[in-house]
Amino acid sequence: MDTLDDVLEAVGPRLRALRVERGTTLAQLSESTGISVSTLSRLESGQRRPTLELLLPLARAHQVQLDELVDAPPTGDPRIHAKPIRHNGTVHIPLTRRPGGLQAFKQILPEGYPGGDVQQNMHEGYDWIYVLSGQLRLVLGDQDFVLKEGEVAEFDTRVPHWFGNPGPGPTEALCLYGPQGERMHVRARTR
């Protein structure tokens, strides 16, 4: 069984390997985390003891779980214990735990959501929506679609868009949201 010192000594080489694997320089990592280049260098070489205040922004920057940085022992339980987020009558259930990067959610939209007139929005990113049950109305630019159970849509969120539930009943959908510029591609190979 590893001692605490053994675990902490292994963090530096793991940090260096992650940075090198991603092709990131110390200066780039410093810019994205706010941690000085000298502190990052000392962490990687083992001359500085890792702290939670340093490891949290590094885990976020490398898009890995904190326990991956410190090589925490596996719990044996792969389940995600999601806490539903309620917002404006909708329920968002996070299905991923990874900070940054692609995020997956199950969304439950009540009938008639969001109410009112169609007001399209635009922002950086990329969305992918799969309708599990019910219907989802998607207005994308000047196109208007109704997605039914088993249908999927993917789109660049820089295109004006809006979605809602035309009913009847609630709509449940799986949604993948990509960060700025990241795209989720769903393709089927032809034989």
Short mmCIF file of C-alpha atoms in Angstrom, two decimals:
data_model
loop_
_atom_site.label_atom_id
_atom_site.label_comp_id
_atom_site.label_asym_id
_atom_site.label_seq_id
_atom_site.Cartn_x
_atom_site.Cartn_y
_atom_site.Cartn_z
CA MET A 1 0.00 0.00 0.00
CA ASP A 2 1.38 3.40 -0.98
CA THR A 3 2.09 5.95 1.72
CA LEU A 4 0.82 9.52 1.40
CA ASP A 5 4.34 10.66 0.44
CA ASP A 6 4.50 8.02 -2.34
CA VAL A 7 1.15 9.18 -3.74
CA LEU A 8 2.17 12.86 -3.64
CA GLU A 9 5.57 12.16 -5.24
CA ALA A 10 3.84 10.46 -8.18
CA VAL A 11 1.70 13.55 -8.92
CA GLY A 12 4.55 15.55 -10.53
CA PRO A 13 5.45 12.99 -13.21
CA ARG A 14 1.73 12.44 -13.89
CA LEU A 15 1.22 16.20 -14.38
CA ARG A 16 4.21 16.39 -16.74
CA ALA A 17 2.99 13.37 -18.75
CA LEU A 18 -0.51 14.88 -19.13
CA ARG A 19 0.91 18.22 -20.27
CA VAL A 20 3.30 16.61 -22.77
CA GLU A 21 0.60 14.24 -24.05
CA ARG A 22 -1.60 17.26 -24.82
CA GLY A 23 1.24 19.21 -26.44
CA THR A 24 0.92 22.08 -23.97
CA THR A 25 3.81 24.26 -22.83
CA LEU A 26 4.30 25.39 -19.23
CA ALA A 27 3.55 28.95 -20.38
CA GLN A 28 0.24 27.88 -21.98
CA LEU A 29 -0.74 25.92 -18.89
CA SER A 30 0.20 28.88 -16.71
CA GLU A 31 -2.03 31.14 -18.78
CA SER A 32 -5.04 28.79 -18.57
CA THR A 33 -4.69 28.04 -14.84
CA GLY A 34 -3.28 31.25 -13.38
CA ILE A 35 -0.46 29.23 -11.76
CA SER A 36 3.03 30.63 -12.36
CA VAL A 37 5.41 28.80 -14.70
CA SER A 38 7.94 28.36 -11.88
CA THR A 39 5.30 26.78 -9.60
CA LEU A 40 4.19 24.45 -12.40
CA SER A 41 7.80 23.46 -13.09
CA ARG A 42 8.45 22.78 -9.38
CA LEU A 43 5.24 20.72 -9.15
CA GLU A 44 6.22 18.59 -12.15
CA SER A 45 9.76 18.03 -10.85
CA GLY A 46 8.54 17.13 -7.35
CA GLN A 47 10.19 20.17 -5.73
CA ARG A 48 6.77 21.54 -4.71
CA ARG A 49 4.16 19.55 -2.80
CA PRO A 50 0.79 19.51 -4.63
CA THR A 51 -2.13 21.17 -2.85
CA LEU A 52 -5.83 21.12 -3.60
CA GLU A 53 -5.66 24.80 -4.63
CA LEU A 54 -3.11 23.86 -7.32
CA LEU A 55 -4.59 20.53 -8.38
CA LEU A 56 -8.17 21.74 -8.99
CA PRO A 57 -7.30 24.21 -11.80
CA LEU A 58 -4.84 21.69 -13.27
CA ALA A 59 -7.51 18.96 -13.37
CA ARG A 60 -9.84 21.43 -15.08
CA ALA A 61 -7.18 22.50 -17.60
CA HIS A 62 -6.28 18.88 -18.43
CA GLN A 63 -9.97 17.87 -18.44
CA VAL A 64 -9.45 14.96 -16.06
CA GLN A 65 -10.94 13.96 -12.74
CA LEU A 66 -9.00 15.11 -9.69
CA ASP A 67 -8.56 11.50 -8.57
CA GLU A 68 -6.83 10.79 -11.90
CA LEU A 69 -4.14 13.35 -11.04
CA VAL A 70 -3.42 11.75 -7.67
CA ASP A 71 -4.04 8.17 -8.83
CA ALA A 72 -6.75 7.60 -6.24
CA PRO A 73 -7.63 3.95 -5.79
CA PRO A 74 -10.73 2.85 -7.69
CA THR A 75 -13.90 2.76 -5.64
CA GLY A 76 -15.30 -0.19 -7.57
CA ASP A 77 -18.48 1.79 -8.21
CA PRO A 78 -18.66 3.23 -11.75
CA ARG A 79 -22.09 4.79 -11.20
CA ILE A 80 -22.52 8.53 -11.47
CA HIS A 81 -24.63 9.83 -8.62
CA ALA A 82 -26.20 12.73 -10.47
CA LYS A 83 -27.96 15.55 -8.70
CA PRO A 84 -30.80 16.91 -10.86
CA ILE A 85 -30.65 20.62 -11.59
CA ARG A 86 -34.05 22.33 -11.76
CA HIS A 87 -34.27 25.51 -13.83
CA ASN A 88 -37.33 27.33 -15.21
CA GLY A 89 -39.52 24.24 -14.93
CA THR A 90 -36.99 21.94 -16.62
CA VAL A 91 -34.85 19.21 -15.08
CA HIS A 92 -31.23 18.71 -16.18
CA ILE A 93 -29.52 15.54 -14.99
CA PRO A 94 -25.72 15.58 -15.55
CA LEU A 95 -24.45 12.29 -16.97
CA THR A 96 -20.76 13.18 -17.09
CA ARG A 97 -18.39 14.14 -14.28
CA ARG A 98 -15.48 15.45 -16.29
CA PRO A 99 -14.83 19.18 -15.89
CA GLY A 100 -14.73 21.08 -19.17
CA GLY A 101 -14.89 19.28 -22.49
CA LEU A 102 -17.98 17.55 -23.73
CA GLN A 103 -20.88 17.49 -21.26
CA ALA A 104 -23.83 15.05 -21.37
CA PHE A 105 -27.22 15.70 -19.79
CA LYS A 106 -30.65 14.13 -19.72
CA GLN A 107 -33.18 16.94 -19.98
CA ILE A 108 -36.84 16.78 -19.10
CA LEU A 109 -38.94 19.59 -20.57
CA PRO A 110 -42.54 20.07 -19.43
CA GLU A 111 -45.30 20.39 -22.04
CA GLY A 112 -45.37 23.92 -23.44
CA TYR A 113 -41.80 24.76 -22.38
CA PRO A 114 -40.57 27.49 -22.57
CA GLY A 115 -43.82 29.28 -23.33
CA GLY A 116 -44.13 32.57 -25.17
CA ASP A 117 -42.78 33.43 -28.60
CA VAL A 118 -39.80 31.79 -30.29
CA GLN A 119 -36.67 33.77 -29.39
CA GLN A 120 -33.58 32.32 -31.02
CA ASN A 121 -30.16 32.56 -29.36
CA MET A 122 -26.61 32.19 -30.65
CA HIS A 123 -23.40 31.35 -28.81
CA GLU A 124 -20.09 29.53 -29.29
CA GLY A 125 -20.24 25.75 -29.20
CA TYR A 126 -21.92 22.72 -30.67
CA ASP A 127 -25.02 20.79 -29.52
CA TRP A 128 -26.32 17.28 -30.10
CA ILE A 129 -29.86 16.33 -29.01
CA TYR A 130 -31.47 12.86 -29.04
CA VAL A 131 -35.19 12.64 -28.21
CA LEU A 132 -35.88 9.75 -25.82
CA SER A 133 -39.63 10.38 -25.48
CA GLY A 134 -42.14 13.04 -26.45
CA GLN A 135 -41.44 15.65 -29.10
CA LEU A 136 -38.99 18.52 -29.38
CA ARG A 137 -39.52 21.52 -31.62
CA LEU A 138 -36.21 22.89 -32.94
CA VAL A 139 -36.09 26.20 -34.77
CA LEU A 140 -32.69 26.49 -36.43
CA GLY A 141 -32.19 29.67 -38.45
CA ASP A 142 -35.18 29.83 -40.81
CA GLN A 143 -35.90 26.08 -40.51
CA ASP A 144 -38.53 24.64 -38.16
CA PHE A 145 -38.43 20.94 -37.18
CA VAL A 146 -40.33 18.66 -34.82
CA LEU A 147 -38.11 15.85 -33.59
CA LYS A 148 -39.90 12.71 -32.45
CA GLU A 149 -38.77 9.84 -30.25
CA GLY A 150 -35.54 8.30 -31.60
CA GLU A 151 -34.61 11.31 -33.76
CA VAL A 152 -31.43 13.28 -33.31
CA ALA A 153 -30.18 16.73 -34.29
CA GLU A 154 -26.69 18.20 -34.19
CA PHE A 155 -25.89 21.81 -34.92
CA ASP A 156 -23.40 24.63 -34.55
CA THR A 157 -24.77 26.95 -31.87
CA ARG A 158 -23.50 29.99 -33.76
CA VAL A 159 -26.60 29.42 -35.94
CA PRO A 160 -29.62 31.14 -34.33
CA HIS A 161 -31.59 28.40 -32.54
CA TRP A 162 -34.43 27.71 -30.12
CA PHE A 163 -36.07 24.57 -28.84
CA GLY A 164 -39.17 23.76 -26.88
CA ASN A 165 -41.74 21.10 -26.11
CA PRO A 166 -44.88 21.34 -28.27
CA GLY A 167 -46.53 18.50 -26.29
CA PRO A 168 -48.42 16.44 -25.65
CA GLY A 169 -46.77 15.53 -22.34
CA PRO A 170 -43.17 16.00 -21.20
CA THR A 171 -40.17 15.55 -23.49
CA GLU A 172 -37.07 13.67 -22.40
CA ALA A 173 -33.87 14.15 -24.37
CA LEU A 174 -30.17 13.31 -24.15
CA CYS A 175 -28.06 16.37 -24.87
CA LEU A 176 -24.35 16.69 -25.52
CA TYR A 177 -22.93 20.17 -25.30
CA GLY A 178 -19.49 20.85 -26.70
CA PRO A 179 -17.32 23.71 -25.50
CA GLN A 180 -16.31 26.49 -27.84
CA GLY A 181 -15.38 25.08 -31.22
CA GLU A 182 -15.63 21.40 -30.22
CA ARG A 183 -17.90 19.31 -32.42
CA MET A 184 -19.73 16.11 -31.73
CA HIS A 185 -20.13 14.05 -34.89
CA VAL A 186 -22.61 11.24 -35.15
CA ARG A 187 -22.13 9.25 -38.32
CA ALA A 188 -23.08 5.77 -39.44
CA ARG A 189 -20.73 3.86 -41.68
CA THR A 190 -22.13 2.45 -44.87
CA ARG A 191 -21.20 -1.08 -45.79
#
